[in-house]
mmCIF file of C-alpha atoms and ligand atoms in Angstrom:
data_model
loop_
_atom_site.group_PDB
_atom_site.id
_atom_site.type_symbol
_atom_site.label_atom_id
_atom_site.label_comp_id
_atom_site.label_asym_id
_atom_site.label_seq_id
_atom_site.Cartn_x
_atom_site.Cartn_y
_atom_site.Cartn_z
ATOM 1 C CA MET A 236 -44.823 96.443 168.158
ATOM 2 C CA SER A 237 -46.527 97.220 164.859
ATOM 3 C CA VAL A 238 -47.818 94.647 162.386
ATOM 4 C CA ALA A 239 -44.805 92.746 161.201
ATOM 5 C CA ARG A 240 -44.349 90.942 157.963
ATOM 6 C CA GLY A 241 -43.077 87.384 157.692
ATOM 7 C CA PRO A 242 -40.909 85.794 155.048
ATOM 8 C CA LYS A 243 -42.555 85.877 151.629
ATOM 9 C CA THR A 244 -42.901 82.096 151.343
ATOM 10 C CA THR A 245 -42.261 79.304 153.814
ATOM 11 C CA GLU A 246 -39.079 78.224 152.074
ATOM 12 C CA HIS A 247 -37.991 81.855 151.689
ATOM 13 C CA GLN A 248 -35.451 82.824 154.308
ATOM 14 C CA ILE A 249 -34.578 86.390 155.179
ATOM 15 C CA ARG A 250 -30.970 86.310 154.054
ATOM 16 C CA LEU A 251 -28.198 87.448 156.349
ATOM 17 C CA ALA A 252 -26.453 89.248 153.515
ATOM 18 C CA LYS A 253 -26.645 89.346 149.732
ATOM 19 C CA SER A 254 -25.531 91.139 146.596
ATOM 20 C CA CYS A 255 -27.952 93.823 145.379
ATOM 21 C CA LEU A 256 -27.691 94.150 141.625
ATOM 22 C CA GLY A 257 -29.798 95.940 139.045
ATOM 23 C CA GLU A 258 -30.180 96.473 135.343
ATOM 24 C CA MET A 259 -27.218 98.911 135.202
ATOM 25 C CA GLU A 260 -24.762 96.266 136.424
ATOM 26 C CA LYS A 261 -26.120 93.747 133.896
ATOM 27 C CA GLN A 262 -25.812 96.225 131.011
ATOM 28 C CA ALA A 263 -22.278 97.158 132.092
ATOM 29 C CA VAL A 264 -21.180 93.504 132.049
ATOM 30 C CA LEU A 265 -22.760 93.004 128.616
ATOM 31 C CA GLY A 266 -20.819 96.044 127.396
ATOM 32 C CA VAL A 267 -17.538 94.427 128.454
ATOM 33 C CA LEU A 268 -18.521 91.153 126.811
ATOM 34 C CA ASP A 269 -19.371 92.992 123.571
ATOM 35 C CA ARG A 270 -15.980 94.742 123.532
ATOM 36 C CA GLU A 271 -14.223 91.375 124.034
ATOM 37 C CA PHE A 272 -11.505 92.761 126.314
ATOM 38 C CA LEU A 273 -12.014 90.983 129.617
ATOM 39 C CA GLY A 274 -8.676 91.499 131.354
ATOM 40 C CA MET A 275 -7.345 94.639 133.058
ATOM 41 C CA GLY A 276 -8.121 97.524 130.721
ATOM 42 C CA ALA A 277 -10.335 100.593 130.334
ATOM 43 C CA GLU A 278 -12.968 99.683 132.958
ATOM 44 C CA VAL A 279 -10.381 98.926 135.644
ATOM 45 C CA HIS A 280 -8.630 102.201 134.845
ATOM 46 C CA GLU A 281 -11.940 104.089 135.065
ATOM 47 C CA PHE A 282 -12.824 102.441 138.399
ATOM 48 C CA GLU A 283 -9.397 103.386 139.778
ATOM 49 C CA VAL A 284 -9.894 107.004 138.674
ATOM 50 C CA ILE A 285 -13.306 107.067 140.412
ATOM 51 C CA LEU A 286 -11.976 105.513 143.621
ATOM 52 C CA THR A 287 -8.924 107.781 143.631
ATOM 53 C CA ALA A 288 -11.224 110.827 143.490
ATOM 54 C CA PHE A 289 -13.435 109.339 146.230
ATOM 55 C CA PHE A 290 -10.532 108.685 148.633
ATOM 56 C CA GLU A 291 -8.599 111.775 147.499
ATOM 57 C CA ARG A 292 -5.518 109.601 147.115
ATOM 58 C CA PRO A 293 -4.449 106.754 144.843
ATOM 59 C CA ALA A 294 -6.510 103.526 144.851
ATOM 60 C CA ILE A 295 -5.229 100.391 143.095
ATOM 61 C CA CYS A 296 -7.734 97.695 142.163
ATOM 62 C CA VAL A 297 -6.992 94.021 142.756
ATOM 63 C CA VAL A 298 -8.755 90.691 142.515
ATOM 64 C CA ASN A 299 -10.151 90.582 146.083
ATOM 65 C CA GLY A 300 -9.774 92.061 149.562
ATOM 66 C CA THR A 301 -7.491 89.280 150.759
ATOM 67 C CA ALA A 302 -5.116 90.003 147.877
ATOM 68 C CA ALA A 303 -5.267 93.718 148.762
ATOM 69 C CA LEU A 304 -4.127 92.928 152.318
ATOM 70 C CA HIS A 305 -1.429 90.521 151.126
ATOM 71 C CA LEU A 306 -0.020 93.009 148.609
ATOM 72 C CA ALA A 307 -0.185 95.926 151.054
ATOM 73 C CA LEU A 308 1.798 93.960 153.637
ATOM 74 C CA GLN A 309 4.349 92.799 151.070
ATOM 75 C CA ALA A 310 4.720 96.375 149.805
ATOM 76 C CA CYS A 311 5.360 97.501 153.404
ATOM 77 C CA GLY A 312 8.258 95.025 153.493
ATOM 78 C CA ILE A 313 6.545 92.529 155.809
ATOM 79 C CA SER A 314 8.154 89.114 155.329
ATOM 80 C CA ARG A 315 9.188 85.818 156.901
ATOM 81 C CA GLY A 316 9.614 85.919 160.663
ATOM 82 C CA ASP A 317 7.991 89.327 161.119
ATOM 83 C CA GLU A 318 5.027 89.636 163.461
ATOM 84 C CA VAL A 319 1.791 91.505 162.696
ATOM 85 C CA LEU A 320 -0.715 92.432 165.424
ATOM 86 C CA VAL A 321 -4.300 91.704 164.414
ATOM 87 C CA PRO A 322 -7.569 91.282 166.327
ATOM 88 C CA SER A 323 -8.497 87.609 166.723
ATOM 89 C CA PHE A 324 -12.075 88.664 165.952
ATOM 90 C CA THR A 325 -11.945 88.983 162.156
ATOM 91 C CA PHE A 326 -12.518 87.071 158.943
ATOM 92 C CA VAL A 327 -9.734 84.529 158.488
ATOM 93 C CA ALA A 328 -8.729 86.511 155.368
ATOM 94 C CA SER A 329 -6.847 88.973 157.612
ATOM 95 C CA PHE A 330 -4.828 86.149 159.183
ATOM 96 C CA GLN A 331 -4.186 84.304 155.926
ATOM 97 C CA ALA A 332 -3.031 87.498 154.195
ATOM 98 C CA ILE A 333 -0.457 88.003 156.947
ATOM 99 C CA ALA A 334 0.612 84.344 156.805
ATOM 100 C CA ALA A 335 0.933 84.599 152.994
ATOM 101 C CA THR A 336 3.872 86.993 153.449
ATOM 102 C CA GLY A 337 5.620 84.485 155.727
ATOM 103 C CA ALA A 338 4.909 86.716 158.722
ATOM 104 C CA ILE A 339 3.191 85.559 161.913
ATOM 105 C CA PRO A 340 -0.271 86.920 162.742
ATOM 106 C CA VAL A 341 -0.356 87.730 166.463
ATOM 107 C CA PRO A 342 -3.965 87.532 167.697
ATOM 108 C CA CYS A 343 -4.984 90.434 169.945
ATOM 109 C CA ASP A 344 -8.053 91.066 172.048
ATOM 110 C CA ILE A 345 -10.832 93.479 171.176
ATOM 111 C CA ASP A 346 -12.588 96.387 172.774
ATOM 112 C CA PRO A 347 -15.708 95.061 174.577
ATOM 113 C CA VAL A 348 -17.959 97.772 173.126
ATOM 114 C CA THR A 349 -16.898 98.241 169.488
ATOM 115 C CA TYR A 350 -15.294 94.768 168.929
ATOM 116 C CA THR A 351 -12.358 96.473 167.212
ATOM 117 C CA LEU A 352 -8.667 96.070 168.098
ATOM 118 C CA ASP A 353 -7.856 96.846 171.748
ATOM 119 C CA TRP A 354 -4.602 98.749 171.187
ATOM 120 C CA GLU A 355 -3.608 98.536 174.854
ATOM 121 C CA ASP A 356 -3.812 94.736 174.683
ATOM 122 C CA ALA A 357 -1.990 94.810 171.326
ATOM 123 C CA SER A 358 0.823 96.944 172.745
ATOM 124 C CA LYS A 359 1.492 94.245 175.371
ATOM 125 C CA ARG A 360 2.134 91.771 172.550
ATOM 126 C CA VAL A 361 4.787 93.872 170.798
ATOM 127 C CA THR A 362 8.159 92.101 170.476
ATOM 128 C CA ALA A 363 11.419 92.861 168.659
ATOM 129 C CA ALA A 364 9.906 91.110 165.597
ATOM 130 C CA THR A 365 6.694 93.199 165.446
ATOM 131 C CA ARG A 366 6.559 95.217 162.208
ATOM 132 C CA ALA A 367 2.918 96.114 161.641
ATOM 133 C CA VAL A 368 -0.583 96.288 163.051
ATOM 134 C CA MET A 369 -3.758 95.433 161.125
ATOM 135 C CA PRO A 370 -6.847 97.035 162.677
ATOM 136 C CA VAL A 371 -10.145 95.578 161.432
ATOM 137 C CA HIS A 372 -13.099 97.968 161.117
ATOM 138 C CA TYR A 373 -15.670 95.513 162.437
ATOM 139 C CA ALA A 374 -19.179 95.920 160.972
ATOM 140 C CA GLY A 375 -18.126 99.308 159.566
ATOM 141 C CA GLY A 376 -17.018 101.098 162.747
ATOM 142 C CA VAL A 377 -13.357 101.935 163.350
ATOM 143 C CA GLY A 378 -13.222 101.981 167.164
ATOM 144 C CA ASP A 379 -10.348 104.065 168.551
ATOM 145 C CA LEU A 380 -8.434 104.269 165.272
ATOM 146 C CA ASP A 381 -6.502 107.332 166.416
ATOM 147 C CA GLY A 382 -5.378 105.383 169.514
ATOM 148 C CA ILE A 383 -4.242 102.539 167.256
ATOM 149 C CA TYR A 384 -2.242 104.958 165.084
ATOM 150 C CA SER A 385 -0.626 106.520 168.169
ATOM 151 C CA MET A 386 0.334 103.079 169.472
ATOM 152 C CA ALA A 387 1.744 102.102 166.062
ATOM 153 C CA HIS A 388 3.668 105.357 165.852
ATOM 154 C CA SER A 389 5.230 104.911 169.292
ATOM 155 C CA TYR A 390 6.529 101.434 168.327
ATOM 156 C CA GLY A 391 7.470 102.370 164.739
ATOM 157 C CA LEU A 392 4.906 99.975 163.196
ATOM 158 C CA ARG A 393 3.281 100.137 159.778
ATOM 159 C CA VAL A 394 -0.535 100.214 159.820
ATOM 160 C CA VAL A 395 -2.430 98.189 157.204
ATOM 161 C CA GLU A 396 -6.133 98.802 157.833
ATOM 162 C CA ASP A 397 -8.481 95.945 157.016
ATOM 163 C CA ALA A 398 -11.275 98.255 155.891
ATOM 164 C CA ALA A 399 -13.251 95.482 154.165
ATOM 165 C CA HIS A 400 -16.360 96.388 156.212
ATOM 166 C CA ALA A 401 -15.922 100.144 156.117
ATOM 167 C CA PHE A 402 -16.466 101.370 152.556
ATOM 168 C CA GLY A 403 -18.127 104.775 152.970
ATOM 169 C CA THR A 404 -17.625 105.116 156.721
ATOM 170 C CA THR A 405 -16.218 108.373 158.082
ATOM 171 C CA THR A 406 -14.555 108.986 161.424
ATOM 172 C CA LEU A 407 -14.107 112.450 162.939
ATOM 173 C CA GLY A 408 -15.119 113.925 159.591
ATOM 174 C CA ARG A 409 -12.553 111.953 157.580
ATOM 175 C CA ARG A 410 -13.438 109.159 155.156
ATOM 176 C CA VAL A 411 -11.857 105.794 155.980
ATOM 177 C CA GLY A 412 -9.135 105.278 153.376
ATOM 178 C CA SER A 413 -8.540 108.998 152.860
ATOM 179 C CA PHE A 414 -5.982 109.216 155.682
ATOM 180 C CA GLY A 415 -3.489 107.028 157.489
ATOM 181 C CA ASP A 416 -0.871 104.571 156.251
ATOM 182 C CA VAL A 417 -2.474 101.917 153.986
ATOM 183 C CA ALA A 418 -6.160 100.906 153.815
ATOM 184 C CA CYS A 419 -7.531 97.815 152.069
ATOM 185 C CA PHE A 420 -11.122 97.389 150.896
ATOM 186 C CA SER A 421 -13.068 94.364 149.665
ATOM 187 C CA PHE A 422 -15.724 94.375 146.966
ATOM 188 C CA ASP A 423 -16.789 90.760 147.415
ATOM 189 C CA GLY A 424 -20.409 89.802 146.833
ATOM 190 C CA ILE A 425 -21.829 90.967 150.163
ATOM 191 C CA LYS A 426 -19.714 94.043 150.952
ATOM 192 C CA ASN A 427 -21.090 97.621 150.954
ATOM 193 C CA ILE A 428 -20.441 97.761 147.213
ATOM 194 C CA THR A 429 -19.451 94.752 145.107
ATOM 195 C CA CYS A 430 -17.580 93.858 141.931
ATOM 196 C CA GLY A 431 -18.536 90.190 142.315
ATOM 197 C CA GLU A 432 -15.108 89.737 143.816
ATOM 198 C CA GLY A 433 -12.573 92.525 144.038
ATOM 199 C CA GLY A 434 -10.713 94.860 146.305
ATOM 200 C CA CYS A 435 -8.431 97.876 146.407
ATOM 201 C CA VAL A 436 -5.405 99.243 148.206
ATOM 202 C CA VAL A 437 -5.448 102.951 149.089
ATOM 203 C CA SER A 438 -2.392 104.882 150.246
ATOM 204 C CA ASP A 439 -0.358 107.987 149.549
ATOM 205 C CA ASP A 440 2.963 106.198 150.017
ATOM 206 C CA ASP A 441 4.455 106.211 146.496
ATOM 207 C CA GLU A 442 6.724 103.267 147.210
ATOM 208 C CA VAL A 443 3.822 101.136 148.479
ATOM 209 C CA LEU A 444 1.697 102.097 145.463
ATOM 210 C CA GLU A 445 4.443 101.279 142.959
ATOM 211 C CA GLN A 446 5.079 97.900 144.548
ATOM 212 C CA VAL A 447 1.387 96.992 144.785
ATOM 213 C CA ARG A 448 1.077 97.777 141.047
ATOM 214 C CA ARG A 449 4.035 95.535 140.261
ATOM 215 C CA TYR A 450 3.194 92.647 142.605
ATOM 216 C CA ARG A 451 -0.408 92.422 141.362
ATOM 217 C CA SER A 452 0.974 91.688 137.872
ATOM 218 C CA LEU A 453 3.403 88.855 138.648
ATOM 219 C CA GLY A 454 6.234 91.284 139.439
ATOM 220 C CA LEU A 455 6.649 92.189 135.782
ATOM 221 C CA LEU A 456 8.811 95.239 135.093
ATOM 222 C CA THR A 457 8.229 96.484 131.579
ATOM 223 C CA GLU A 458 10.286 99.284 130.057
ATOM 224 C CA ARG A 459 8.449 101.607 127.681
ATOM 225 C CA ASN A 460 10.892 101.138 124.843
ATOM 226 C CA ALA A 461 8.635 99.076 122.584
ATOM 227 C CA ASP A 462 8.302 100.219 118.976
ATOM 228 C CA PRO A 463 6.163 97.826 116.946
ATOM 229 C CA THR A 464 6.870 99.779 113.716
ATOM 230 C CA ARG A 465 10.526 98.746 114.024
ATOM 231 C CA GLY A 466 9.733 95.344 115.536
ATOM 232 C CA VAL A 467 11.260 96.359 118.892
ATOM 233 C CA LEU A 468 9.810 94.390 121.822
ATOM 234 C CA PRO A 469 9.498 95.927 125.311
ATOM 235 C CA LYS A 470 12.354 95.068 127.672
ATOM 236 C CA ILE A 471 10.934 92.965 130.505
ATOM 237 C CA ASP A 472 12.439 91.927 133.808
ATOM 238 C CA VAL A 473 11.172 90.182 136.954
ATOM 239 C CA ARG A 474 13.095 90.814 140.157
ATOM 240 C CA GLU A 475 10.714 89.839 142.957
ATOM 241 C CA GLN A 476 7.915 87.403 143.770
ATOM 242 C CA GLY A 477 4.660 88.724 142.339
ATOM 243 C CA TRP A 478 1.127 87.402 142.044
ATOM 244 C CA ARG A 479 -1.705 87.197 139.523
ATOM 245 C CA TYR A 480 -3.898 89.596 141.505
ATOM 246 C CA HIS A 481 -5.148 92.186 139.001
ATOM 247 C CA MET A 482 -8.839 93.086 138.613
ATOM 248 C CA SER A 483 -10.715 92.240 135.398
ATOM 249 C CA ASN A 484 -12.827 94.615 133.304
ATOM 250 C CA ILE A 485 -15.958 92.577 134.088
ATOM 251 C CA MET A 486 -15.450 93.149 137.810
ATOM 252 C CA ALA A 487 -14.656 96.847 137.391
ATOM 253 C CA ALA A 488 -17.730 97.366 135.195
ATOM 254 C CA ILE A 489 -19.932 96.053 138.021
ATOM 255 C CA GLY A 490 -17.985 98.071 140.591
ATOM 256 C CA ILE A 491 -18.431 101.354 138.711
ATOM 257 C CA GLN A 492 -22.227 100.931 138.678
ATOM 258 C CA GLN A 493 -22.267 99.906 142.332
ATOM 259 C CA PHE A 494 -20.135 102.923 143.214
ATOM 260 C CA HIS A 495 -22.795 105.208 141.723
ATOM 261 C CA ARG A 496 -25.360 103.505 144.002
ATOM 262 C CA ARG A 497 -23.250 103.808 147.165
ATOM 263 C CA GLY A 498 -25.411 106.589 148.631
ATOM 264 C CA GLU A 499 -28.650 104.677 148.111
ATOM 265 C CA PHE A 500 -27.099 101.533 149.665
ATOM 266 C CA ALA A 501 -25.612 103.448 152.610
ATOM 267 C CA ASP A 502 -28.907 105.233 153.348
ATOM 268 C CA LYS A 503 -30.745 101.915 153.404
ATOM 269 C CA ARG A 504 -28.176 100.161 155.586
ATOM 270 C CA ARG A 505 -28.266 103.069 158.028
ATOM 271 C CA GLU A 506 -32.065 103.129 158.123
ATOM 272 C CA LEU A 507 -32.172 99.396 158.904
ATOM 273 C CA ALA A 508 -29.451 99.613 161.581
ATOM 274 C CA ARG A 509 -31.291 102.503 163.240
ATOM 275 C CA ALA A 510 -34.483 100.451 163.199
ATOM 276 C CA TYR A 511 -32.647 97.578 164.911
ATOM 277 C CA ASP A 512 -31.218 100.018 167.486
ATOM 278 C CA ARG A 513 -34.670 101.411 168.207
ATOM 279 C CA LEU A 514 -36.505 98.086 168.400
ATOM 280 C CA LEU A 515 -33.825 96.165 170.296
ATOM 281 C CA GLY A 516 -33.403 99.040 172.732
ATOM 282 C CA ASP A 517 -36.393 97.538 174.571
ATOM 283 C CA PHE A 518 -34.484 94.336 175.331
ATOM 284 C CA GLU A 519 -32.133 94.843 178.253
ATOM 285 C CA THR A 520 -30.142 91.695 177.506
ATOM 286 C CA VAL A 521 -29.579 92.402 173.816
ATOM 287 C CA VAL A 522 -26.532 94.633 173.375
ATOM 288 C CA SER A 523 -25.796 96.349 170.047
ATOM 289 C CA ILE A 524 -22.669 98.212 169.014
ATOM 290 C CA PRO A 525 -23.337 101.895 169.806
ATOM 291 C CA ASN A 526 -22.400 103.240 166.366
ATOM 292 C CA ASP A 527 -23.157 106.748 165.190
ATOM 293 C CA TYR A 528 -24.882 106.031 161.886
ATOM 294 C CA GLU A 529 -24.273 109.570 160.676
ATOM 295 C CA ALA A 530 -20.634 108.488 160.304
ATOM 296 C CA VAL A 531 -20.707 104.695 160.079
ATOM 297 C CA VAL A 532 -22.068 102.810 157.069
ATOM 298 C CA PRO A 533 -23.034 99.508 158.731
ATOM 299 C CA PHE A 534 -21.871 96.388 156.930
ATOM 300 C CA MET A 535 -23.330 93.975 159.502
ATOM 301 C CA TYR A 536 -25.596 94.180 162.523
ATOM 302 C CA ALA A 537 -24.246 92.121 165.418
ATOM 303 C CA VAL A 538 -25.803 91.738 168.857
ATOM 304 C CA ARG A 539 -24.446 90.214 172.034
ATOM 305 C CA ILE A 540 -27.000 88.361 174.113
ATOM 306 C CA ASP A 541 -26.221 88.755 177.793
ATOM 307 C CA GLY A 542 -27.745 86.653 180.570
ATOM 308 C CA ASP A 543 -28.725 83.001 180.723
ATOM 309 C CA TYR A 544 -30.050 82.189 177.305
ATOM 310 C CA ASP A 545 -29.559 79.078 175.240
ATOM 311 C CA ILE A 546 -28.045 80.804 172.212
ATOM 312 C CA PRO A 547 -28.154 77.767 169.876
ATOM 313 C CA ALA A 548 -31.868 77.460 170.708
ATOM 314 C CA VAL A 549 -32.368 81.170 169.906
ATOM 315 C CA ARG A 550 -30.646 80.631 166.554
ATOM 316 C CA ALA A 551 -32.740 77.518 165.836
ATOM 317 C CA ARG A 552 -35.991 79.368 166.577
ATOM 318 C CA LEU A 553 -35.010 82.273 164.335
ATOM 319 C CA HIS A 554 -34.055 79.816 161.610
ATOM 320 C CA ALA A 555 -37.475 78.158 161.921
ATOM 321 C CA ASP A 556 -39.016 81.639 161.612
ATOM 322 C CA GLY A 557 -37.232 82.078 158.272
ATOM 323 C CA ILE A 558 -34.447 84.301 159.606
ATOM 324 C CA GLN A 559 -30.822 83.545 158.817
ATOM 325 C CA THR A 560 -28.316 84.447 161.529
ATOM 326 C CA GLY A 561 -24.531 84.503 161.561
ATOM 327 C CA ALA A 562 -21.735 84.424 164.114
ATOM 328 C CA GLN A 563 -18.993 86.403 162.424
ATOM 329 C CA TYR A 564 -16.402 85.606 163.656
ATOM 330 C CA GLN A 565 -15.068 82.531 165.357
ATOM 331 C CA PRO A 566 -11.844 83.746 167.029
ATOM 332 C CA ASN A 567 -8.902 83.057 164.732
ATOM 333 C CA HIS A 568 -6.679 81.919 167.597
ATOM 334 C CA ASN A 569 -8.966 78.859 167.848
ATOM 335 C CA TYR A 570 -8.085 77.716 164.315
ATOM 336 C CA THR A 571 -5.436 74.980 164.233
ATOM 337 C CA LEU A 572 -3.135 76.990 161.967
ATOM 338 C CA PHE A 573 -3.130 80.042 164.251
ATOM 339 C CA SER A 574 -3.475 78.455 167.675
ATOM 340 C CA GLY A 575 -0.847 78.583 170.380
ATOM 341 C CA ARG A 576 -0.328 82.347 170.135
ATOM 342 C CA ASP A 577 -3.052 83.338 172.594
ATOM 343 C CA LYS A 578 -0.721 84.001 175.534
ATOM 344 C CA PRO A 579 -1.621 86.155 177.381
ATOM 345 C CA PRO A 580 -5.244 85.000 176.965
ATOM 346 C CA LEU A 581 -7.920 86.821 174.983
ATOM 347 C CA PRO A 582 -10.896 87.018 177.374
ATOM 348 C CA VAL A 583 -13.109 89.538 175.551
ATOM 349 C CA VAL A 584 -13.091 87.842 172.154
ATOM 350 C CA THR A 585 -13.352 84.368 173.679
ATOM 351 C CA ASP A 586 -16.459 85.289 175.661
ATOM 352 C CA LEU A 587 -18.067 87.322 172.881
ATOM 353 C CA TYR A 588 -18.153 84.512 170.352
ATOM 354 C CA LYS A 589 -20.433 82.391 172.572
ATOM 355 C CA ARG A 590 -23.018 85.159 172.805
ATOM 356 C CA LEU A 591 -22.834 86.808 169.399
ATOM 357 C CA VAL A 592 -25.703 86.720 166.932
ATOM 358 C CA VAL A 593 -25.389 88.522 163.605
ATOM 359 C CA LEU A 594 -28.739 89.619 162.141
ATOM 360 C CA PRO A 595 -29.776 90.153 158.506
ATOM 361 C CA LEU A 596 -28.638 93.430 156.956
ATOM 362 C CA HIS A 597 -28.560 94.275 153.251
ATOM 363 C CA PRO A 598 -30.146 96.979 151.093
ATOM 364 C CA ASP A 599 -32.990 94.772 149.809
ATOM 365 C CA LEU A 600 -34.473 94.424 153.315
ATOM 366 C CA GLU A 601 -37.219 96.746 154.542
ATOM 367 C CA VAL A 602 -37.835 98.217 157.992
ATOM 368 C CA GLU A 603 -40.838 95.853 158.197
ATOM 369 C CA ASP A 604 -38.425 92.909 157.914
ATOM 370 C CA VAL A 605 -36.415 94.331 160.821
ATOM 371 C CA GLU A 606 -39.646 94.694 162.818
ATOM 372 C CA TYR A 607 -40.496 91.070 162.114
ATOM 373 C CA ILE A 608 -36.974 89.934 163.087
ATOM 374 C CA CYS A 609 -36.989 91.908 166.350
ATOM 375 C CA GLU A 610 -40.413 90.592 167.289
ATOM 376 C CA ARG A 611 -39.196 87.024 166.749
ATOM 377 C CA ILE A 612 -36.054 87.718 168.794
ATOM 378 C CA GLY A 613 -38.284 88.801 171.675
ATOM 379 C CA GLU A 614 -40.242 85.567 171.425
ATOM 380 C CA ALA A 615 -37.108 83.446 171.092
ATOM 381 C CA LEU A 616 -35.625 85.058 174.196
ATOM 382 C CA SER A 617 -38.706 84.483 176.359
ATOM 383 C CA ALA A 618 -38.841 80.874 175.162
ATOM 384 C CA THR A 619 -35.182 80.019 175.728
ATOM 385 C CA ARG A 620 -34.351 81.647 179.048
ATOM 386 C CA SER A 621 -32.667 78.912 181.110
HETATM 387 C C1 PLP B 708 -14.419 90.343 153.201
HETATM 388 C C2 PLP B 708 -13.302 90.492 154.138
HETATM 389 C C3 PLP B 708 -11.951 90.380 153.760
HETATM 390 C C4 PLP B 708 -11.481 89.834 152.461
HETATM 391 O O1 PLP B 708 -12.052 90.269 151.351
HETATM 392 P P1 PLP B 708 -12.319 89.288 150.111
HETATM 393 O O2 PLP B 708 -12.640 90.280 149.034
HETATM 394 O O3 PLP B 708 -13.452 88.399 150.465
HETATM 395 O O4 PLP B 708 -11.041 88.560 149.833
HETATM 396 C C5 PLP B 708 -10.981 90.688 154.679
HETATM 397 N N1 PLP B 708 -11.292 91.025 155.928
HETATM 398 C C6 PLP B 708 -12.562 91.123 156.347
HETATM 399 C C7 PLP B 708 -12.823 91.533 157.763
HETATM 400 C C8 PLP B 708 -13.605 90.821 155.475
HETATM 401 O O5 PLP B 708 -14.871 90.872 155.912
#
């Protein structure tokens, strides 16, 4: 391996993930502060216009990705007692968004190669109460999304895609979010583009769109009959439970600038993931997700370590070498709130978690950092073989 570069200082860790912000984002925020309109106004509208053009169908901005999922489910009519199929291997946000509607998240197993929803396993968990399926595009890849849609179609289920990891990814020539039932994105601090926090719902179902717009603003229904010149107030009504889930102009101002940098970010993420693929290809026991980085914009880089290694010791060594690692995600069916619904069992996700190591990936890393990380992984593996 070529000369590899270590962390810049001893206390400097190579971060697993981070926001990448520049002067444009700072100026955009200052612009909002100068105009003294911080709520949902011109910047949010502009960001929605940009995203709508990008996805070629309406995008509605909300306060975060979890809210996007919650609102999308509510707008699809998911409510108390309904069941929603979801991979156990996801951020707890997917499960909590389902639970927020009163519905029950039903943990499903994952495909052993892509770590995305195994639709055959999911189909075995369908009951009379099942109303929807929530595929999660793990690390940016979508797995067999067409298979998931076929399964959903055959059982008459709504599909709410948790596309939090997949901003910019395409599959079979189509951009994620530009097709299908409803897709939800997150713009939290470490996602492919960020607003600080933030998210959006994308769909071409007019009823879903109208309801998401209403529910994000406390369910307010406002008639356009106001006439301030005659002192006539708008007629307002509230008929359903809504939430305070709108996006602010500060967030949108950051998001607009980040959107313009999406190509630069995607190129860098792809370059780094390809470098990992190339360098880890030498290690027989380190298994990466075989993504096509022409299509996938990688959000994370996860490896499974096969064989008899002491994984906590591998993590500790990497930590000592200044390399942060992650383990996204602990299976959700192991959380107290969601336990007891893992019958039949979930062997793939249960086994994966013990052997999963997530490696640093963000646009401020360089290929030299990836070389350093891979070199240290090699050393950690030789040192910890049991
Ligand atoms: C980030 C994320 C979310 C939630 O998005 P927030 O904007 O953080 O609320 C949902 N699902 C997955 C898989 C995520 O990674």
